[in-house]
Amino acid sequence: MINRLQKYAAFTCIIPKDGDEIEAGKIYTAPPDNHLLIRTEKQALDFGPPENLWRPSIDVLFRSAAAHYGNRVIGIILTGYLNDGTAGMSSIKRSEGYCIIQDPSQAEYPDVLLSVLDAIEVNFRVPLSKMGETIVSIIEHAAPKQM
């Protein structure tokens, strides 16, 4: 997956090792069969139990990001099955971070997007073609948030 993602990304895509520092300009992807967690300015890998049938689970990542970075987190959910991501997005919302989802009407598998919409009020619901500019707009125009 990382090689496919790298073809379309302006940033360097890598699979982190336990304890790696978080660096600007990098896209991190969890290694197979490990949860990726955020610890203040570092990443942690965990072989904890699957959540929503998955390991890695986006819920684990989002909860840890919300716990350590609070309202400075931007959570993004794209097409997918079941409800992996819903609990994590709820954590980001409770921390007053930003929640963005792909427009379900344009998703190949809208289950996870509809699950998020049933659980919380998202900040942005956009087609993939608008995802990048939405993220840039948040970064450039949002008032700096402090924890």
PDB file of C-alpha atoms in Angstrom:
ATOM      1  CA  MET A   1       0.000   0.000   0.000  1.00  0.00           C
ATOM      2  CA  ILE A   2       2.768   2.428   0.848  1.00  0.00           C
ATOM      3  CA  ASN A   3       4.194   2.207  -2.679  1.00  0.00           C
ATOM      4  CA  ARG A   4       0.781   2.901  -4.217  1.00  0.00           C
ATOM      5  CA  LEU A   5       0.236   5.872  -1.921  1.00  0.00           C
ATOM      6  CA  GLN A   6       3.694   7.298  -2.644  1.00  0.00           C
ATOM      7  CA  LYS A   7       2.882   7.568  -6.363  1.00  0.00           C
ATOM      8  CA  TYR A   8       0.236  10.202  -5.568  1.00  0.00           C
ATOM      9  CA  ALA A   9       1.689  11.928  -2.517  1.00  0.00           C
ATOM     10  CA  ALA A  10       3.901  14.999  -2.372  1.00  0.00           C
ATOM     11  CA  PHE A  11       5.139  13.891   1.048  1.00  0.00           C
ATOM     12  CA  THR A  12       7.387  10.945   1.883  1.00  0.00           C
ATOM     13  CA  CYS A  13       5.355   7.855   2.814  1.00  0.00           C
ATOM     14  CA  ILE A  14       6.887   5.516   5.388  1.00  0.00           C
ATOM     15  CA  ILE A  15       6.043   2.735   7.807  1.00  0.00           C
ATOM     16  CA  PRO A  16       7.319   3.933  11.197  1.00  0.00           C
ATOM     17  CA  LYS A  17       9.205   1.974  13.795  1.00  0.00           C
ATOM     18  CA  ASP A  18       8.231   2.003  17.458  1.00  0.00           C
ATOM     19  CA  GLY A  19       9.490   5.231  19.047  1.00  0.00           C
ATOM     20  CA  ASP A  20      10.094   7.145  15.802  1.00  0.00           C
ATOM     21  CA  GLU A  21       9.613  10.880  16.123  1.00  0.00           C
ATOM     22  CA  ILE A  22       6.768  12.495  14.203  1.00  0.00           C
ATOM     23  CA  GLU A  23       8.204  14.653  11.428  1.00  0.00           C
ATOM     24  CA  ALA A  24       6.545  17.249   9.209  1.00  0.00           C
ATOM     25  CA  GLY A  25       6.253  16.320   5.542  1.00  0.00           C
ATOM     26  CA  LYS A  26       5.788  12.595   6.139  1.00  0.00           C
ATOM     27  CA  ILE A  27       2.802  10.301   5.791  1.00  0.00           C
ATOM     28  CA  TYR A  28       2.905   7.393   8.224  1.00  0.00           C
ATOM     29  CA  THR A  29       1.143   4.092   7.588  1.00  0.00           C
ATOM     30  CA  ALA A  30       0.762   1.441  10.277  1.00  0.00           C
ATOM     31  CA  PRO A  31       2.677  -1.763   9.649  1.00  0.00           C
ATOM     32  CA  PRO A  32       0.631  -4.909   9.099  1.00  0.00           C
ATOM     33  CA  ASP A  33      -0.910  -6.419  12.236  1.00  0.00           C
ATOM     34  CA  ASN A  34       0.105  -3.508  14.519  1.00  0.00           C
ATOM     35  CA  HIS A  35      -1.860  -0.564  15.822  1.00  0.00           C
ATOM     36  CA  LEU A  36      -0.182   2.808  15.280  1.00  0.00           C
ATOM     37  CA  LEU A  37      -0.503   5.145  18.244  1.00  0.00           C
ATOM     38  CA  ILE A  38       0.589   8.710  18.852  1.00  0.00           C
ATOM     39  CA  ARG A  39       2.530   9.533  21.972  1.00  0.00           C
ATOM     40  CA  THR A  40       3.581  13.152  22.380  1.00  0.00           C
ATOM     41  CA  GLU A  41       5.859  13.762  19.392  1.00  0.00           C
ATOM     42  CA  LYS A  42       6.596  10.037  19.026  1.00  0.00           C
ATOM     43  CA  GLN A  43       4.873   7.064  17.496  1.00  0.00           C
ATOM     44  CA  ALA A  44       4.260   3.748  19.166  1.00  0.00           C
ATOM     45  CA  LEU A  45       3.387   0.384  17.685  1.00  0.00           C
ATOM     46  CA  ASP A  46       1.144  -1.965  19.609  1.00  0.00           C
ATOM     47  CA  PHE A  47       0.016  -5.550  19.092  1.00  0.00           C
ATOM     48  CA  GLY A  48      -3.137  -4.997  21.140  1.00  0.00           C
ATOM     49  CA  PRO A  49      -6.385  -6.772  20.359  1.00  0.00           C
ATOM     50  CA  PRO A  50      -8.147  -6.008  17.079  1.00  0.00           C
ATOM     51  CA  GLU A  51     -10.840  -3.334  17.235  1.00  0.00           C
ATOM     52  CA  ASN A  52     -13.862  -3.620  14.977  1.00  0.00           C
ATOM     53  CA  LEU A  53     -12.177  -6.739  13.583  1.00  0.00           C
ATOM     54  CA  TRP A  54      -9.056  -4.763  12.513  1.00  0.00           C
ATOM     55  CA  ARG A  55      -5.424  -4.458  13.534  1.00  0.00           C
ATOM     56  CA  PRO A  56      -4.367  -1.849  12.719  1.00  0.00           C
ATOM     57  CA  SER A  57      -7.491   0.080  13.655  1.00  0.00           C
ATOM     58  CA  ILE A  58      -8.009   3.743  12.826  1.00  0.00           C
ATOM     59  CA  ASP A  59      -9.980   4.098  16.080  1.00  0.00           C
ATOM     60  CA  VAL A  60      -6.830   3.351  18.100  1.00  0.00           C
ATOM     61  CA  LEU A  61      -4.811   5.915  16.136  1.00  0.00           C
ATOM     62  CA  PHE A  62      -7.486   8.617  16.318  1.00  0.00           C
ATOM     63  CA  ARG A  63      -8.068   8.152  20.070  1.00  0.00           C
ATOM     64  CA  SER A  64      -4.369   8.398  20.800  1.00  0.00           C
ATOM     65  CA  ALA A  65      -3.999  11.502  18.592  1.00  0.00           C
ATOM     66  CA  ALA A  66      -6.976  13.174  20.298  1.00  0.00           C
ATOM     67  CA  ALA A  67      -5.573  12.324  23.742  1.00  0.00           C
ATOM     68  CA  HIS A  68      -2.152  13.831  22.976  1.00  0.00           C
ATOM     69  CA  TYR A  69      -2.963  16.678  20.583  1.00  0.00           C
ATOM     70  CA  GLY A  70      -6.590  17.476  21.401  1.00  0.00           C
ATOM     71  CA  ASN A  71      -8.092  20.235  19.311  1.00  0.00           C
ATOM     72  CA  ARG A  72      -5.129  20.337  16.919  1.00  0.00           C
ATOM     73  CA  VAL A  73      -6.097  17.000  15.299  1.00  0.00           C
ATOM     74  CA  ILE A  74      -7.663  16.669  11.847  1.00  0.00           C
ATOM     75  CA  GLY A  75      -9.321  13.263  11.438  1.00  0.00           C
ATOM     76  CA  ILE A  76     -10.143  12.076   7.933  1.00  0.00           C
ATOM     77  CA  ILE A  77     -12.253   9.057   6.988  1.00  0.00           C
ATOM     78  CA  LEU A  78     -12.532   7.777   3.435  1.00  0.00           C
ATOM     79  CA  THR A  79     -14.479   4.885   1.930  1.00  0.00           C
ATOM     80  CA  GLY A  80     -14.689   1.714   3.994  1.00  0.00           C
ATOM     81  CA  TYR A  81     -16.701  -1.109   5.506  1.00  0.00           C
ATOM     82  CA  LEU A  82     -18.411  -1.445   8.870  1.00  0.00           C
ATOM     83  CA  ASN A  83     -17.715   1.243  11.473  1.00  0.00           C
ATOM     84  CA  ASP A  84     -13.953   1.349  12.033  1.00  0.00           C
ATOM     85  CA  GLY A  85     -13.213   5.029  12.572  1.00  0.00           C
ATOM     86  CA  THR A  86     -16.468   6.046  14.221  1.00  0.00           C
ATOM     87  CA  ALA A  87     -15.243   5.828  17.835  1.00  0.00           C
ATOM     88  CA  GLY A  88     -11.976   7.529  16.929  1.00  0.00           C
ATOM     89  CA  MET A  89     -13.740  10.387  15.139  1.00  0.00           C
ATOM     90  CA  SER A  90     -15.984  10.783  18.189  1.00  0.00           C
ATOM     91  CA  SER A  91     -12.839  11.212  20.320  1.00  0.00           C
ATOM     92  CA  ILE A  92     -11.503  13.850  17.934  1.00  0.00           C
ATOM     93  CA  LYS A  93     -14.855  15.678  17.994  1.00  0.00           C
ATOM     94  CA  ARG A  94     -14.967  15.608  21.819  1.00  0.00           C
ATOM     95  CA  SER A  95     -11.445  17.089  21.811  1.00  0.00           C
ATOM     96  CA  GLU A  96     -12.701  19.854  19.482  1.00  0.00           C
ATOM     97  CA  GLY A  97     -10.503  18.703  16.616  1.00  0.00           C
ATOM     98  CA  TYR A  98     -11.654  18.711  12.993  1.00  0.00           C
ATOM     99  CA  CYS A  99     -13.571  15.806  11.479  1.00  0.00           C
ATOM    100  CA  ILE A 100     -13.595  15.389   7.699  1.00  0.00           C
ATOM    101  CA  ILE A 101     -15.265  12.614   5.749  1.00  0.00           C
ATOM    102  CA  GLN A 102     -15.480  11.736   2.095  1.00  0.00           C
ATOM    103  CA  ASP A 103     -18.942  12.429   0.690  1.00  0.00           C
ATOM    104  CA  PRO A 104     -20.689   9.031   1.090  1.00  0.00           C
ATOM    105  CA  SER A 105     -22.527   9.453  -2.206  1.00  0.00           C
ATOM    106  CA  GLN A 106     -19.166   9.286  -3.978  1.00  0.00           C
ATOM    107  CA  ALA A 107     -17.625   6.485  -1.929  1.00  0.00           C
ATOM    108  CA  GLU A 108     -17.216   2.973  -3.269  1.00  0.00           C
ATOM    109  CA  TYR A 109     -18.009   1.585   0.214  1.00  0.00           C
ATOM    110  CA  PRO A 110     -19.928   4.192   2.253  1.00  0.00           C
ATOM    111  CA  ASP A 111     -20.605   2.090   5.403  1.00  0.00           C
ATOM    112  CA  VAL A 112     -17.965   3.708   7.620  1.00  0.00           C
ATOM    113  CA  LEU A 113     -18.878   7.203   6.428  1.00  0.00           C
ATOM    114  CA  LEU A 114     -22.552   6.667   7.205  1.00  0.00           C
ATOM    115  CA  SER A 115     -21.604   5.267  10.609  1.00  0.00           C
ATOM    116  CA  VAL A 116     -19.604   8.419  11.405  1.00  0.00           C
ATOM    117  CA  LEU A 117     -22.487  10.629  10.247  1.00  0.00           C
ATOM    118  CA  ASP A 118     -24.895   8.696  12.500  1.00  0.00           C
ATOM    119  CA  ALA A 119     -22.606   9.229  15.502  1.00  0.00           C
ATOM    120  CA  ILE A 120     -21.350  12.822  15.224  1.00  0.00           C
ATOM    121  CA  GLU A 121     -21.705  16.089  13.374  1.00  0.00           C
ATOM    122  CA  VAL A 122     -18.658  16.298  11.117  1.00  0.00           C
ATOM    123  CA  ASN A 123     -16.989  19.594  10.234  1.00  0.00           C
ATOM    124  CA  PHE A 124     -16.645  18.785   6.538  1.00  0.00           C
ATOM    125  CA  ARG A 125     -18.255  16.284   4.143  1.00  0.00           C
ATOM    126  CA  VAL A 126     -16.455  16.662   0.816  1.00  0.00           C
ATOM    127  CA  PRO A 127     -15.697  14.776  -2.400  1.00  0.00           C
ATOM    128  CA  LEU A 128     -12.166  13.444  -2.760  1.00  0.00           C
ATOM    129  CA  SER A 129     -11.427  16.147  -5.309  1.00  0.00           C
ATOM    130  CA  LYS A 130     -11.922  18.797  -2.570  1.00  0.00           C
ATOM    131  CA  MET A 131     -10.155  16.946   0.258  1.00  0.00           C
ATOM    132  CA  GLY A 132      -6.749  18.582  -0.204  1.00  0.00           C
ATOM    133  CA  GLU A 133      -8.064  22.129  -0.366  1.00  0.00           C
ATOM    134  CA  THR A 134     -10.255  21.491   2.682  1.00  0.00           C
ATOM    135  CA  ILE A 135      -7.241  20.406   4.723  1.00  0.00           C
ATOM    136  CA  VAL A 136      -5.182  23.381   3.498  1.00  0.00           C
ATOM    137  CA  SER A 137      -8.034  25.753   4.348  1.00  0.00           C
ATOM    138  CA  ILE A 138      -8.215  24.413   7.912  1.00  0.00           C
ATOM    139  CA  ILE A 139      -4.471  24.718   8.374  1.00  0.00           C
ATOM    140  CA  GLU A 140      -4.256  28.222   6.880  1.00  0.00           C
ATOM    141  CA  HIS A 141      -7.420  29.788   8.294  1.00  0.00           C
ATOM    142  CA  ALA A 142      -8.197  28.149  11.601  1.00  0.00           C
ATOM    143  CA  ALA A 143      -7.209  30.100  14.657  1.00  0.00           C
ATOM    144  CA  PRO A 144      -4.306  28.370  16.376  1.00  0.00           C
ATOM    145  CA  LYS A 145      -5.657  26.030  19.003  1.00  0.00           C
ATOM    146  CA  GLN A 146      -3.845  25.340  22.221  1.00  0.00           C
ATOM    147  CA  MET A 147      -4.292  22.407  24.551  1.00  0.00           C
TER     148      MET A 147
END
